[in-house]
Amino acid sequence: MLALLLLTLVQLTAGKAQAASQYNYDCSFCHTMPPLDSATSKKDPNTGAVPGNHAGHATSAVNSCVTCHGSQVSTYPMGHRNKTIELSDGIGYSRKIAAGFVNQTSVPPNPMGTCSTATCHSNGKGTLRATPAWGSAALTVPGGCSACHDVAPSTGNHPTAGTKHGNYYGLGTGSCVKCHTDHSVQAKPFAHATSAGHRAIEVKFAGGGSFAANQCSNVYCHSNGRGTYTPPTWGGTLTCAGCHGDATTNTLSGNHAKHVNNAAFLGTNYGCVECHSSTVSNDTTISSFANHVNQTKDVAGTRVGTPVSGTCSTSYCHSDGKGTMKSVTWTGSTALTCKSCHGADAAPA
Ligand code: HEC
Ligand code: HEC
Ligand code: HEC
Ligand code: HEC
Ligand code: HEC
Ligand code: HEC
Ligand code: HEC
C-alpha cells in the first residue's frame, strides 16, 4: 500500500513547476554558507562538500557570494535552484564561456574551469593572471604568493636577484615588510588581492618616512646617516654619492674631510676602509650589507684603534710615535700642529 501511495505521489509531482517553498529555510539549509570544499575532485555525499575553493573566497554572509555569482544573489528566492550555476561574466570563468551553461553532475568535471578576468588575480598593475583551476589545492604561504604577482615583482627597484634591495633584504617574502604591510603573517594572507582596483598600492616604512609621487621621503635608509635625506626615485639608480655626497660635496661628519681629502698634510687621502673595514673594502664597494645602513655607525680598522664615545685614544696615528697616545675627538675643530702629537708631554722623551 505504502509503495503504491509513494508511486502515486511521485507521478503526481513529476514534471510540475517548482512552487515557492512552504518553509522558511535559511541559506545554509541546502548547501551551507559557503558550500563545503571536498578535498577531492568529487562531491562528498556524506557532507555535501563539492569540489571548489569556496572556503578561501567566501564567508557565511550572502554578499560574499556576489562577486562571483552575481548581484542577484542578495535577493535570491528559493527558485534560484534552476539547475544552472550562475556566474558573473566579470570573472571570465572558462567553463561558463565554453559551455554557456554550467552545472555539476554527481561526477563533476576534472579539472574545472579557471578565471581569466578576475582583477583579484592580477599583478597589481592591471595584468590579469589565469587562476588555478577551481578546486585546486588551496594556495599556501609562501609558495602561493607568486600566483598573481612575482615575488618580488620585476618593476622599479624591487628586491630581485642581483639588485641592491635584494642584497640588503633578501629575495623572499620576508623582504616585502621593509616597504609594505607583511601580508604573509595576516590571518588571511591572500585577502589583500580583493582590494585590486579599490585602493592604491600601499607603501609604508616601519622606520618612518613616506612614499609619494614615485619618491621616498624621510626614509632613514636614504639619508646620509645624519638626518639629511635625499629623496630617491623608484626605478632610478644611486651611487655612493647619492646618499653621502662626493669628495667635494660630501656631508660626512666631523673630521672626515681632514682624513679623506687631506693629502697635502697626510701624504695620502685615507680610504673609507681605513676606518670602516667592517662595512667596506674600498671607497666604492660595500663588503658587508649587514653592517651598512643598519642604524649603527660601524667604525673599525687599522687606523682607528678602539674608538670610545667619539674619541680616538688608542689610535697609533695619534701617538707621538713612542707609545704615548693622544686623545682626539672626532668633532674637535682645533687644527693639529706638530706638537699635538710630538713633544707636548710634560717631559718629552
Ligand atoms: C571566488 C568566486 C566564488 C565565490 C565568492 C562563491 N562561489 Fe560558489 N561557485 C564558484 C564557482 C567557480 C563554482 C562552480 C563552477 C563549476 O561548477 O564549474 C561555484 C559553485 C557553487 C555552487 C554549486 C556547487 C555544486 O557543485 O553543486 C553553489 C551552491 C555555490 N557555488 C554557492 C555559493 C555561495 C552560497 C557563495 C557565497 C557564500 C558562493 N558560492 C561564493 C565560485 C564562487
Ligand atoms: C532548498 C535548498 C536551497 C536553499 C534553502 C538555498 N539554496 Fe542556494 N542553491 C541550491 C541549489 C540546488 C543550487 C545549485 C544551482 C542551481 O540549481 O541553480 C544553489 C546555488 C546557489 C548559488 C550558486 C549560484 C547559482 O545561482 O547557481 C548561490 C550563490 C546560492 N545558492 C545562494 C543561496 C542563498 C543566498 C540562499 C539563501 C537566501 C540559498 N542559496 C538557499 C539550493 C538551495
Ligand atoms: C590572488 C592573487 C594574489 C595572491 C595569491 C597574492 N597577492 Fe599580493 N597582491 C595581489 C594584488 C591584486 C595586489 C594589488 C592590490 C591593490 O592594487 O590594491 C597585491 C599587492 C601586494 C603587495 C603590495 C602592497 C599592497 O598591499 O598594496 C604585497 C607586498 C603583496 N601583494 C604581497 C603578497 C604576499 C606576501 C603574498 C602571499 C602571502 C601575496 N601577495 C599573494 C594579488 C595577490
Ligand atoms: C624597497 C621597498 C620595496 C620592497 C622591499 C618591496 N616593494 Fe613592492 N613596491 C614598492 C614600491 C615603491 C612600489 C610602487 C608603488 C606605486 O607605484 O605606487 C611597489 C609596488 C608593488 C606592487 C604593485 C605592482 C607593481 O609591480 O608595482 C606589488 C604587487 C608589490 N610591490 C609586491 C611586493 C612584494 C611581493 C614584495 C616582497 C617580495 C615587495 N613588493 C617588496 C616598494 C617595495
Ligand atoms: C679616519 C677614520 C675615518 C675615515 C678614513 C672615514 N671615516 Fe667615516 N667615520 C669615522 C668616524 C670616527 C665616524 C663617527 C662615528 C660616530 O659618530 O660614532 C664616522 C662616521 C661615518 C658615517 C656616519 C655618518 C657621519 O657622517 O658621521 C658615514 C656615512 C661615514 N663615516 C662614511 C665614510 C666614508 C664614505 C668614508 C670614505 C670616503 C669614510 N667614512 C672614511 C671615521 C672615518
Ligand atoms: C641609500 C643611501 C646610501 C647609499 C647609496 C650608500 N650609503 Fe653608505 N651609509 C648610508 C647610511 C644611512 C649610513 C649610516 C650608518 C648606518 O646606518 O650603517 C651609511 C654609512 C656608511 C659608512 C660608514 C660605516 C657604517 O657602516 O656605518 C660607509 C663607510 C659607507 N656608508 C660607505 C658607502 C659606500 C662606499 C657606498 C657606495 C658603494 C655607500 N655607502 C652608499 C646610506 C647610503
Ligand atoms: C696625528 C699625529 C701626528 C702629527 C700631527 C704629526 N706627527 Fe710626526 N709622527 C707621528 C707618528 C705616529 C710618528 C711615528 C712614525 C710613523 O709612524 O711614521 C711620527 C713621526 C715623525 C717623525 C720621525 C720620522 C718618521 O717619519 O718616522 C718626524 C720627523 C715627524 N713625525 C715630524 C712631524 C712634524 C714636523 C709634524 C708637524 C708638521 C708632525 N710630525 C706632525 C704622528 C704625528
Short mmCIF file of C-alpha atoms in Angstrom, two decimals, residues 51-53 111 113-114 131-139:
data_model
loop_
_atom_site.label_atom_id
_atom_site.label_comp_id
_atom_site.label_asym_id
_atom_site.label_seq_id
_atom_site.Cartn_x
_atom_site.Cartn_y
_atom_site.Cartn_z
CA PRO A 51 34.97 20.39 -5.41
CA GLY A 52 35.86 24.05 -5.24
CA ASN A 53 37.61 26.76 -3.23
CA PRO A 111 39.75 19.83 -13.89
CA GLY A 113 37.23 25.96 -15.01
CA THR A 114 39.62 28.85 -14.44
CA THR A 131 43.65 31.45 -11.76
CA PRO A 132 44.49 27.89 -10.79
CA ALA A 133 41.55 25.63 -11.74
CA TRP A 134 38.60 25.93 -9.34
CA GLY A 135 39.01 23.10 -6.87
CA SER A 136 42.84 23.08 -6.96
CA ALA A 137 44.72 22.75 -3.69
CA ALA A 138 44.36 25.99 -1.70
CA LEU A 139 47.26 28.46 -2.03
#
